XYZ file of C-alpha atoms in Angstrom:
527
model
C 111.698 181.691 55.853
C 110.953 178.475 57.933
C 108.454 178.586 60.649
C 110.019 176.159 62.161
C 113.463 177.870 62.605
C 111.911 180.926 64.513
C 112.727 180.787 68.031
C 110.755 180.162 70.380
C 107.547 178.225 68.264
C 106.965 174.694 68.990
C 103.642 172.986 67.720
C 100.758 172.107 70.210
C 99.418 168.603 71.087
C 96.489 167.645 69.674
C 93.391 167.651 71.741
C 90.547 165.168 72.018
C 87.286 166.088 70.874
C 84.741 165.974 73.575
C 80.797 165.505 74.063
C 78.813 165.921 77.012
C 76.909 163.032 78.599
C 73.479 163.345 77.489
C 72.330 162.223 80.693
C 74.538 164.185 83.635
C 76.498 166.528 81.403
C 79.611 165.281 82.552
C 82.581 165.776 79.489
C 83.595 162.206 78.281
C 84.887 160.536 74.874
C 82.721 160.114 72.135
C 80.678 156.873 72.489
C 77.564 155.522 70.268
C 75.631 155.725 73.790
C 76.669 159.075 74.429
C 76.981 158.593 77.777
C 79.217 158.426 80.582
C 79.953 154.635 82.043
C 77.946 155.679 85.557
C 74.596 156.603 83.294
C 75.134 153.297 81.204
C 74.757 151.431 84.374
C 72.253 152.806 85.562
C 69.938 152.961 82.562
C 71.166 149.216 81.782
C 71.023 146.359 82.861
C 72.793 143.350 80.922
C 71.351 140.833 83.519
C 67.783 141.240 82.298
C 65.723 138.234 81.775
C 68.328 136.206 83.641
C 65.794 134.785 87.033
C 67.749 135.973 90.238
C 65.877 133.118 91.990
C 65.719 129.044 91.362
C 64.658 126.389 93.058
C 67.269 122.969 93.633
C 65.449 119.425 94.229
C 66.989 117.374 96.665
C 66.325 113.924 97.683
C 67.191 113.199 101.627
C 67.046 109.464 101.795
C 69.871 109.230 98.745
C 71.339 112.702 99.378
C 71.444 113.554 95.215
C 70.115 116.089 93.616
C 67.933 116.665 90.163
C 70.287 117.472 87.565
C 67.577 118.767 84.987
C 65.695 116.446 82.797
C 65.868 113.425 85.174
C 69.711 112.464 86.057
C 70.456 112.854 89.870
C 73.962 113.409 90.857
C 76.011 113.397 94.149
C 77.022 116.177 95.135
C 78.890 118.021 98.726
C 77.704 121.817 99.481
C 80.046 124.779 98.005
C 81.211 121.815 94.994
C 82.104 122.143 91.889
C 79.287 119.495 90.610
C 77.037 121.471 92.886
C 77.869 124.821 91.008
C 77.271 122.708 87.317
C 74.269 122.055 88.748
C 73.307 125.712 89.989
C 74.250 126.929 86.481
C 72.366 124.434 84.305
C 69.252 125.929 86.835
C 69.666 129.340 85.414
C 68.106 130.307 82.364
C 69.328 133.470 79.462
C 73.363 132.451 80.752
C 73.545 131.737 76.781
C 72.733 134.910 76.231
C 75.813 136.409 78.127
C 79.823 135.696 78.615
C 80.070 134.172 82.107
C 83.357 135.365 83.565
C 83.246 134.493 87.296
C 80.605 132.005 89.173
C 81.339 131.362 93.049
C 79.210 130.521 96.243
C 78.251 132.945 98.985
C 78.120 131.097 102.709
C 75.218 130.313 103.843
C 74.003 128.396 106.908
C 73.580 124.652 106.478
C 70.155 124.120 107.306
C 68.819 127.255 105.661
C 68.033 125.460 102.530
C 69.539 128.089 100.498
C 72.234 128.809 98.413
C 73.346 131.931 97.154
C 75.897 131.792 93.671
C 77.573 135.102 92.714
C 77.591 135.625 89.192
C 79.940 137.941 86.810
C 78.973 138.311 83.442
C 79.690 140.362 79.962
C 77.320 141.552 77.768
C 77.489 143.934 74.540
C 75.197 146.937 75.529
C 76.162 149.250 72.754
C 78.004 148.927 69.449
C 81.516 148.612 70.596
C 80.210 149.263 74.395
C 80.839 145.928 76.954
C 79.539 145.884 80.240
C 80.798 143.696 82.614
C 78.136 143.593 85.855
C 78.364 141.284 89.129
C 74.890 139.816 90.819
C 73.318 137.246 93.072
C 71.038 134.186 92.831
C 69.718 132.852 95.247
C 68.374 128.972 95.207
C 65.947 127.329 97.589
C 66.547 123.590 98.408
C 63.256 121.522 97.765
C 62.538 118.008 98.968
C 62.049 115.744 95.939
C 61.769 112.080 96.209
C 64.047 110.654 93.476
C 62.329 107.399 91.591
C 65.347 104.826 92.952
C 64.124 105.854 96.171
C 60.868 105.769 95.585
C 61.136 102.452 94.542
C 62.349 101.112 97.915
C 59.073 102.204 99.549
C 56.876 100.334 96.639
C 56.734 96.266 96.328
C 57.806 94.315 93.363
C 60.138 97.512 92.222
C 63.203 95.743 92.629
C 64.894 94.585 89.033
C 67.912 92.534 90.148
C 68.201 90.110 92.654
C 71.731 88.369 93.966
C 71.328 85.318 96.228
C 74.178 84.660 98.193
C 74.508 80.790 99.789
C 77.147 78.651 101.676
C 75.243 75.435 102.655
C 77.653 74.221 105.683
C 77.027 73.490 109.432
C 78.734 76.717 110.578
C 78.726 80.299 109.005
C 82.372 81.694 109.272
C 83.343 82.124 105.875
C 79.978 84.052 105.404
C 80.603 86.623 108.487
C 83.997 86.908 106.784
C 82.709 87.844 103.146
C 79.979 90.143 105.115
C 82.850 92.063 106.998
C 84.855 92.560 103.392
C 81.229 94.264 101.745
C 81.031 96.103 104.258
C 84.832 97.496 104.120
C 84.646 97.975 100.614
C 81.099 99.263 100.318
C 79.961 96.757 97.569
C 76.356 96.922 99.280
C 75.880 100.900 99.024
C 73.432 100.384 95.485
C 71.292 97.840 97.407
C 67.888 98.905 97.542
C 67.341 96.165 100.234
C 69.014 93.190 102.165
C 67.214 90.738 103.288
C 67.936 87.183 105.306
C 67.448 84.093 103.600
C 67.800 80.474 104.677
C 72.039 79.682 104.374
C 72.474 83.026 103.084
C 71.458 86.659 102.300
C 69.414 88.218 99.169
C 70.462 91.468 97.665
C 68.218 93.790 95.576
C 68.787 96.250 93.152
C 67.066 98.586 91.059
C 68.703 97.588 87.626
C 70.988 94.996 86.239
C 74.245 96.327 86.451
C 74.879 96.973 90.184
C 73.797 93.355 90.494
C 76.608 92.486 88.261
C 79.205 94.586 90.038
C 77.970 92.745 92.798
C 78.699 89.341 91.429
C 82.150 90.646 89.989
C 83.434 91.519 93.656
C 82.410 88.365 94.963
C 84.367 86.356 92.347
C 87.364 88.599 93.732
C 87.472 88.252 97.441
C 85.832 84.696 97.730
C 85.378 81.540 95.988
C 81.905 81.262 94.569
C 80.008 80.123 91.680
C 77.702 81.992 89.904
C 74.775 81.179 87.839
C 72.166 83.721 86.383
C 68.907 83.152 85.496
C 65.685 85.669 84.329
C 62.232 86.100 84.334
C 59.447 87.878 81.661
C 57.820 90.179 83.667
C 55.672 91.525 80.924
C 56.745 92.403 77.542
C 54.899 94.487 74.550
C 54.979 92.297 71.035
C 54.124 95.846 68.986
C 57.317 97.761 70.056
C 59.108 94.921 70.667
C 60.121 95.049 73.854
C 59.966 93.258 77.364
C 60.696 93.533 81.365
C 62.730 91.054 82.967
C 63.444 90.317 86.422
C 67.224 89.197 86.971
C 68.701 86.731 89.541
C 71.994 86.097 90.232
C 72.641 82.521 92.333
C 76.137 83.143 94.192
C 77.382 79.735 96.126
C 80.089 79.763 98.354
C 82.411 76.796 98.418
C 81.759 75.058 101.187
C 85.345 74.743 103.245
C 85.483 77.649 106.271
C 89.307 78.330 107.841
C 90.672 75.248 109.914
C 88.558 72.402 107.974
C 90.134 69.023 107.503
C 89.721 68.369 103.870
C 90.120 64.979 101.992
C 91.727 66.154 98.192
C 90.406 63.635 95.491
C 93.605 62.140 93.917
C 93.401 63.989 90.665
C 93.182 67.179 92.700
C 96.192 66.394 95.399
C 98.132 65.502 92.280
C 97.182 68.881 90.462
C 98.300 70.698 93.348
C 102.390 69.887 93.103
C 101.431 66.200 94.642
C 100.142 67.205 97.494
C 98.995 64.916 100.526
C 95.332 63.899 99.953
C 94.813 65.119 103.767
C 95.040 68.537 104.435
C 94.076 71.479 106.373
C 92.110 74.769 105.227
C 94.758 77.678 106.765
C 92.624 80.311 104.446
C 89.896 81.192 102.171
C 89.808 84.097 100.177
C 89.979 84.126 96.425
C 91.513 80.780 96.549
C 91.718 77.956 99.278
C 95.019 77.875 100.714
C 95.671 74.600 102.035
C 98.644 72.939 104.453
C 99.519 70.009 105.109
C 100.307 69.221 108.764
C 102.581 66.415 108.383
C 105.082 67.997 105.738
C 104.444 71.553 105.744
C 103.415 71.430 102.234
C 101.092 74.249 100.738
C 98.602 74.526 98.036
C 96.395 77.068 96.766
C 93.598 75.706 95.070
C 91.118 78.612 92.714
C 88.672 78.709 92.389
C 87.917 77.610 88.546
C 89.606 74.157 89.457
C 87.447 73.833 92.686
C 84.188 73.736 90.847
C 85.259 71.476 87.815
C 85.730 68.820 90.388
C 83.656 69.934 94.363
C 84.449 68.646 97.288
C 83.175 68.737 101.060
C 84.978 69.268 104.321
C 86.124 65.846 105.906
C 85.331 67.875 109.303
C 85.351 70.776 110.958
C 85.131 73.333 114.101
C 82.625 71.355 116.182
C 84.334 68.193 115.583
C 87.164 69.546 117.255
C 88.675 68.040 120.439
C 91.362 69.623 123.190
C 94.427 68.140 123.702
C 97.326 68.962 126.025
C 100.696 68.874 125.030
C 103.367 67.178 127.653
C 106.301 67.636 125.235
C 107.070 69.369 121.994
C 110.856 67.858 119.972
C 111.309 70.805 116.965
C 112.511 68.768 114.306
C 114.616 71.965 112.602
C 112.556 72.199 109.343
C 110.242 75.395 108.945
C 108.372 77.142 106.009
C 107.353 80.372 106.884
C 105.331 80.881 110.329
C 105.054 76.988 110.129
C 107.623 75.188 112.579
C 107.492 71.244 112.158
C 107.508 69.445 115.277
C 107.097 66.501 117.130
C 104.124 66.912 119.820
C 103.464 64.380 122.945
C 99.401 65.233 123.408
C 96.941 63.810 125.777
C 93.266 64.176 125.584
C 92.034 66.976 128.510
C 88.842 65.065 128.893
C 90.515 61.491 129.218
C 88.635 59.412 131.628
C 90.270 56.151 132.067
C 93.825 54.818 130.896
C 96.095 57.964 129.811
C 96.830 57.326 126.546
C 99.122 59.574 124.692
C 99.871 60.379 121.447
C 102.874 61.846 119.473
C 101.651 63.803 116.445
C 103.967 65.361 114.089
C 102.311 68.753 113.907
C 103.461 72.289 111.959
C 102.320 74.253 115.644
C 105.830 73.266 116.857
C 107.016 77.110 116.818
C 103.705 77.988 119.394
C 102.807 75.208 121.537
C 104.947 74.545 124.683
C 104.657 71.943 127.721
C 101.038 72.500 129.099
C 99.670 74.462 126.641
C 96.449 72.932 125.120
C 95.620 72.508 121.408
C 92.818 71.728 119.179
C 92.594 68.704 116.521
C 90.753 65.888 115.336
C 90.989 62.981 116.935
C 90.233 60.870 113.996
C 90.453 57.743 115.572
C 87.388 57.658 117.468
C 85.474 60.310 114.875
C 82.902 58.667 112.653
C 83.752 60.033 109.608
C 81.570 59.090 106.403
C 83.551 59.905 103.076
C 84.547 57.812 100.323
C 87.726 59.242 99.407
C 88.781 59.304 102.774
C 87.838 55.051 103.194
C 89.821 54.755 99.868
C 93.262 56.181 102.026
C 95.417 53.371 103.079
C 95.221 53.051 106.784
C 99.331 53.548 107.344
C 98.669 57.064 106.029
C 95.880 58.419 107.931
C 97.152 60.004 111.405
C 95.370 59.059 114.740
C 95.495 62.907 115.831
C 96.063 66.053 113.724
C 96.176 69.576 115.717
C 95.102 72.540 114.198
C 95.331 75.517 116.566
C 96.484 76.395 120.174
C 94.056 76.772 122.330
C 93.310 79.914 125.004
C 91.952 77.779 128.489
C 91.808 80.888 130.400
C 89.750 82.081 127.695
C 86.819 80.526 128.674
C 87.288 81.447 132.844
C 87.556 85.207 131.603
C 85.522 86.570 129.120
C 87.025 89.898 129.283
C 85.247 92.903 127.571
C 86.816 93.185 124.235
C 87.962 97.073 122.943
C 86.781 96.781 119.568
C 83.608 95.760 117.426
C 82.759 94.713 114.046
C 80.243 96.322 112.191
C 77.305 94.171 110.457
C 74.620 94.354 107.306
C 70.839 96.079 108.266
C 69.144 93.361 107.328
C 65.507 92.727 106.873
C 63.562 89.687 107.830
C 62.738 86.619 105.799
C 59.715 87.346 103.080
C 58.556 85.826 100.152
C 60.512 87.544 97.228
C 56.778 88.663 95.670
C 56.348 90.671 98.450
C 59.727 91.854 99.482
C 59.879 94.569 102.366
C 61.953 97.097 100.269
C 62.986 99.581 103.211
C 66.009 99.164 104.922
C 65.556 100.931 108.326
C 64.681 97.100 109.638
C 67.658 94.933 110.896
C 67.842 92.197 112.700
C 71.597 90.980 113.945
C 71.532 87.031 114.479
C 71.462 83.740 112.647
C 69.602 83.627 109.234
C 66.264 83.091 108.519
C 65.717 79.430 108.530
C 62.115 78.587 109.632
C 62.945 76.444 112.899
C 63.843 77.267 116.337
C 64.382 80.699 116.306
C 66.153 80.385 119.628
C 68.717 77.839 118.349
C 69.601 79.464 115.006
C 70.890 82.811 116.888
C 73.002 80.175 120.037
C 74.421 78.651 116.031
C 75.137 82.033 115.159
C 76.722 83.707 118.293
C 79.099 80.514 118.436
C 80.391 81.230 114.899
C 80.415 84.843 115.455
C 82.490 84.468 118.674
C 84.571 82.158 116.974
C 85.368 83.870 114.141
C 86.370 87.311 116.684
C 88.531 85.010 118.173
C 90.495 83.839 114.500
C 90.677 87.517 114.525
C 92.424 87.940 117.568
C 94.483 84.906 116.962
C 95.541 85.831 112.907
C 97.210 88.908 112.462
C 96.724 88.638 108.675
C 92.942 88.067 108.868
C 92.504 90.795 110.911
C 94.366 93.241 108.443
C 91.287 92.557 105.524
C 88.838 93.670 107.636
C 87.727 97.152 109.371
C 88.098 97.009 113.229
C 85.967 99.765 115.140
C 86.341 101.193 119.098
C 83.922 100.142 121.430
C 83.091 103.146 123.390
C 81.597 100.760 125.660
C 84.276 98.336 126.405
C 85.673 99.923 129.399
C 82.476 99.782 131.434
C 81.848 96.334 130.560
C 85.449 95.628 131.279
C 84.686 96.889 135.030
C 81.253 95.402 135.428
C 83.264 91.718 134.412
C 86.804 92.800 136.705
C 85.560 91.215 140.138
C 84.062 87.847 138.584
C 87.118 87.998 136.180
C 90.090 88.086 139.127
C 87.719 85.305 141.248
C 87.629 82.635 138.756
C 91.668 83.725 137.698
C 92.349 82.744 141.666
C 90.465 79.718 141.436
C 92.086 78.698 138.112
C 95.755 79.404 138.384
C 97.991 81.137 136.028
C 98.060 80.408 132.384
C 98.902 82.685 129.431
C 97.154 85.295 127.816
C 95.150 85.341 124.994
C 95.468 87.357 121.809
C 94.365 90.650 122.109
C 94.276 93.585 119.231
C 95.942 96.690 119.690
C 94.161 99.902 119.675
C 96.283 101.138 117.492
C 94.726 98.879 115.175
C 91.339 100.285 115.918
C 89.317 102.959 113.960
C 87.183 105.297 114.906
C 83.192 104.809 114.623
C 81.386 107.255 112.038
C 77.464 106.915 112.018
C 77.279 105.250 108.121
C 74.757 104.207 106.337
C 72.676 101.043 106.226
C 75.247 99.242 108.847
C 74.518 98.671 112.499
C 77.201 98.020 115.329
């Protein structure tokens, strides 16, 4: 008879054999610890011989920190290159399986930080433990050996000495505003003023480079290296050299009357040999005023064959139109036009002058202009004595000129930022820090006291091309003065005194403040 066909049997579930815990008694599953999770925890611990405290070495002049042997890295609080960093700190990790690593908040200026850690470990055969902790870093002040090096003479491995040898220094405030936009002077261990120029140093040969490469890309320059044996061990083979990089700047600055040689006016589509400098930045952009032909001439071409301006800013002279015929033809903001000038300062007979001038979509009946008056200038040049005399105008204009901009000198809203810069020193004993500035005309040697009247002229002239070109003005970083409104009072009375006394005339440019950004304390720029 079958078992199973008797009513009322069913077979029973198998049961699970059971131990006690050898610790608390407590039944659980057979284990090769023999004992329950609770009593594994708290007669192991998986994060032994892993240090639940570290120290983190942080330099506070570059803001890195050590990233064990000797690499220092950049890194924000609660990063992820911060963590990496925190985690190459801790020794026996190798030993475990990290599962989870994340920061616990701490105050800023506690000079701690805490990392919470989750880790694996094989306790027993076949028995994982998975256990959460805490480490807890302190932040020590190290002195990294780039910095070091700033505060120590005749550290300094790269040198790159920038020049422009004219009368006036536009071009050079220019290329100063564009390093400072794009932050090519943030590896510079020091600047320092120079006669016609600036020096930067560097700590090794490759930021000096990158310096030279963005140079070649906003302005045109030539650059020349050269390098000298500091001391040099014939049994290993090896020496220590000093690099320096020679960066000129071509000599032209924005609104320069230039004389092309032949060859070069032909090169350039037959252009007119007499021309005006409308821009500089990679390449010289030229126009001519007659025909409202343009030319861009690069760089490379520039230095095969060099040339000098014919003239420029201080040679200027004001003019004041008494009629302006548009002759219909235009090429972009250019308008060609017939102008009827007089000189502002004439003393004796009133001579006139019809120019044909590309200002004709600007200037209107009493406004007053700038140009050359080149037939009373003295102007020494060879190519421009080889011109046939039918060819060379009596007057060219170059810009319209603001007169109410010199009755009111009203408070501008914005400011331009400018290198710290250190004083002139010989380059074998170089001051390396750069908590020094001094904001004015280069170090030349002469009257002090001169030099910075040189340099406030070109300064104030080049705010004013700023004010004046809509283009320039978008290359460069324009900041809020938080100052300009009470200078703008102090200046209000005088200001609406000499406007009485002077009449009406129109406005000059002024930049929006929508333009504007706000100021941030950086580093290594003064306002």
């Amino acid at each position: 008879m079958d078992i199973d066909a008797v009513q009322g049997y069913s077979n029973a579930a198998p049961t699970e054999a059971r131990i006690l815990c050898c610790q608390c008694g407590v039944p659980i599953a057979p284990n090769p610890a023999a004992m329950c999770v609770n009593c594994i925890k708290l007669n192991t611990d998986i994060t032994e011989g892993i240090p639940r405290e570290g120290v983190v070495n942080f330099c506070r002049d570059c803001e890195r920190y050590l990233m064990p042997p000797t690499q220092w890295v950049k890194a924000e609080l609660e990063s992820r290159e911060l963590l990496a960093l925190c985690l190459r700190k801790i020794k026996g990790l190798n030993k475990v399986r990290l599962i989870d690593a994340k920061f616990k908040w701490t105050e800023p200026h506690s000079r701690r930080i805490k990392v919470i850690l989750v880790i694996q470990k094989e306790a027993f055969t076949s028995t994982i433990l998975q256990q959460a902790f805490e480490v807890e870093f302190t932040v020590g002040y190290q002195q990294c050996p780039d910095c070091a090096k700033t505060f120590t003479h005749h550290t300094w491995k790269a040198c790159v000495q920038i020049r422009q040898k004219v009368q006036h220094k536009r071009t050079f405030i220019y290329l100063e505003q564009l390093i400072l936009k794009h932050s090519a002077h943030r590896d510079a261990m020091n600047i320092q003023e120079a006669k016609d120029g600036l020096n930067f140093y560097f700590v090794n040969r490759n930021q000096a480079i990158k310096m030279v490469d963005f140079l070649q890309t906003v302005v045109p320059v030539q650059a020349k290296s050269s390098e000298e044996l500091v001391s040099g061990d014939r049994k290993n083979g090896t020496a220590n050299f000093k690099y320096t990089y020679s960066v000129e700047l071509i000599p032209i600055c924005k609104d320069d009357l230039i004389c092309l040689p032949k060859q070069t006016a032909k090169a350039l589509s037959n252009i007119p040999q007499l021309v005006l400098a409308n821009k500089v930045s990679n390449s010289v952009h030229f126009v001519d005023p007659v025909s409202l032909a343009t030319a861009d001439l690069p760089n490379a071409v520039y230095w095969r064959q060099p040339f000098k301006s014919l003239a420029d800013v201080k040679d200027m002279v004001e003019f004041t139109v008494l009629d302006v015929e548009v002759t219909g033809e235009t090429r972009g903001k250019y308008v060609l036009a017939d102008v009827e000038v007089v000189r502002s300062t004439l003393t004796g007979a009133d001579q006139t002058w019809i120019v044909r001038s590309h200002l004709g979509g600007i200037l209107q009946p009493g406004d007053t202009v700038l140009g050359y008056h080149l037939g009373v200038t003295n102007l020494n040049d060879a190519i421009f004595d080889s011109l046939p005399q039918d060819k060379v105008p009596e007057v060219i204009l170059v810009k319209k000129s603001y007169a109410n901009r010199r009755r009111k000198q009203k408070a501008r809203n914005w400011k331009l930022k400018s290198l710290t810069k250190a004083e002139h020193a010989d380059e074998e004993d170089t001051p390396t820090a750069k908590k020094g500035s001094k904001r004015g005309a280069n170090a030349t040697g002469g009257n002090d006291k001169v030099d910075q009247a040189k340099f406030e002229a070109d300064y104030e002239q080049f705010l004013r091309d700023l004010e004046e070109d809509e283009e320039l003005r978008h290359t460069v970083n324009l900041y809020r003065d938080p100052e300009a409104e009470a200078r703008r009072q102090q200046q209000q009375a005088e200001a609406d005194a000499m406007t009485d006394a002077g009449g009406d005339d129109e406005e000059a440019p002024e930049i929006g403040i929508d333009e504007l950004l706000d100021e941030f304390d950086d580093m290594n720029i003064d306002g």
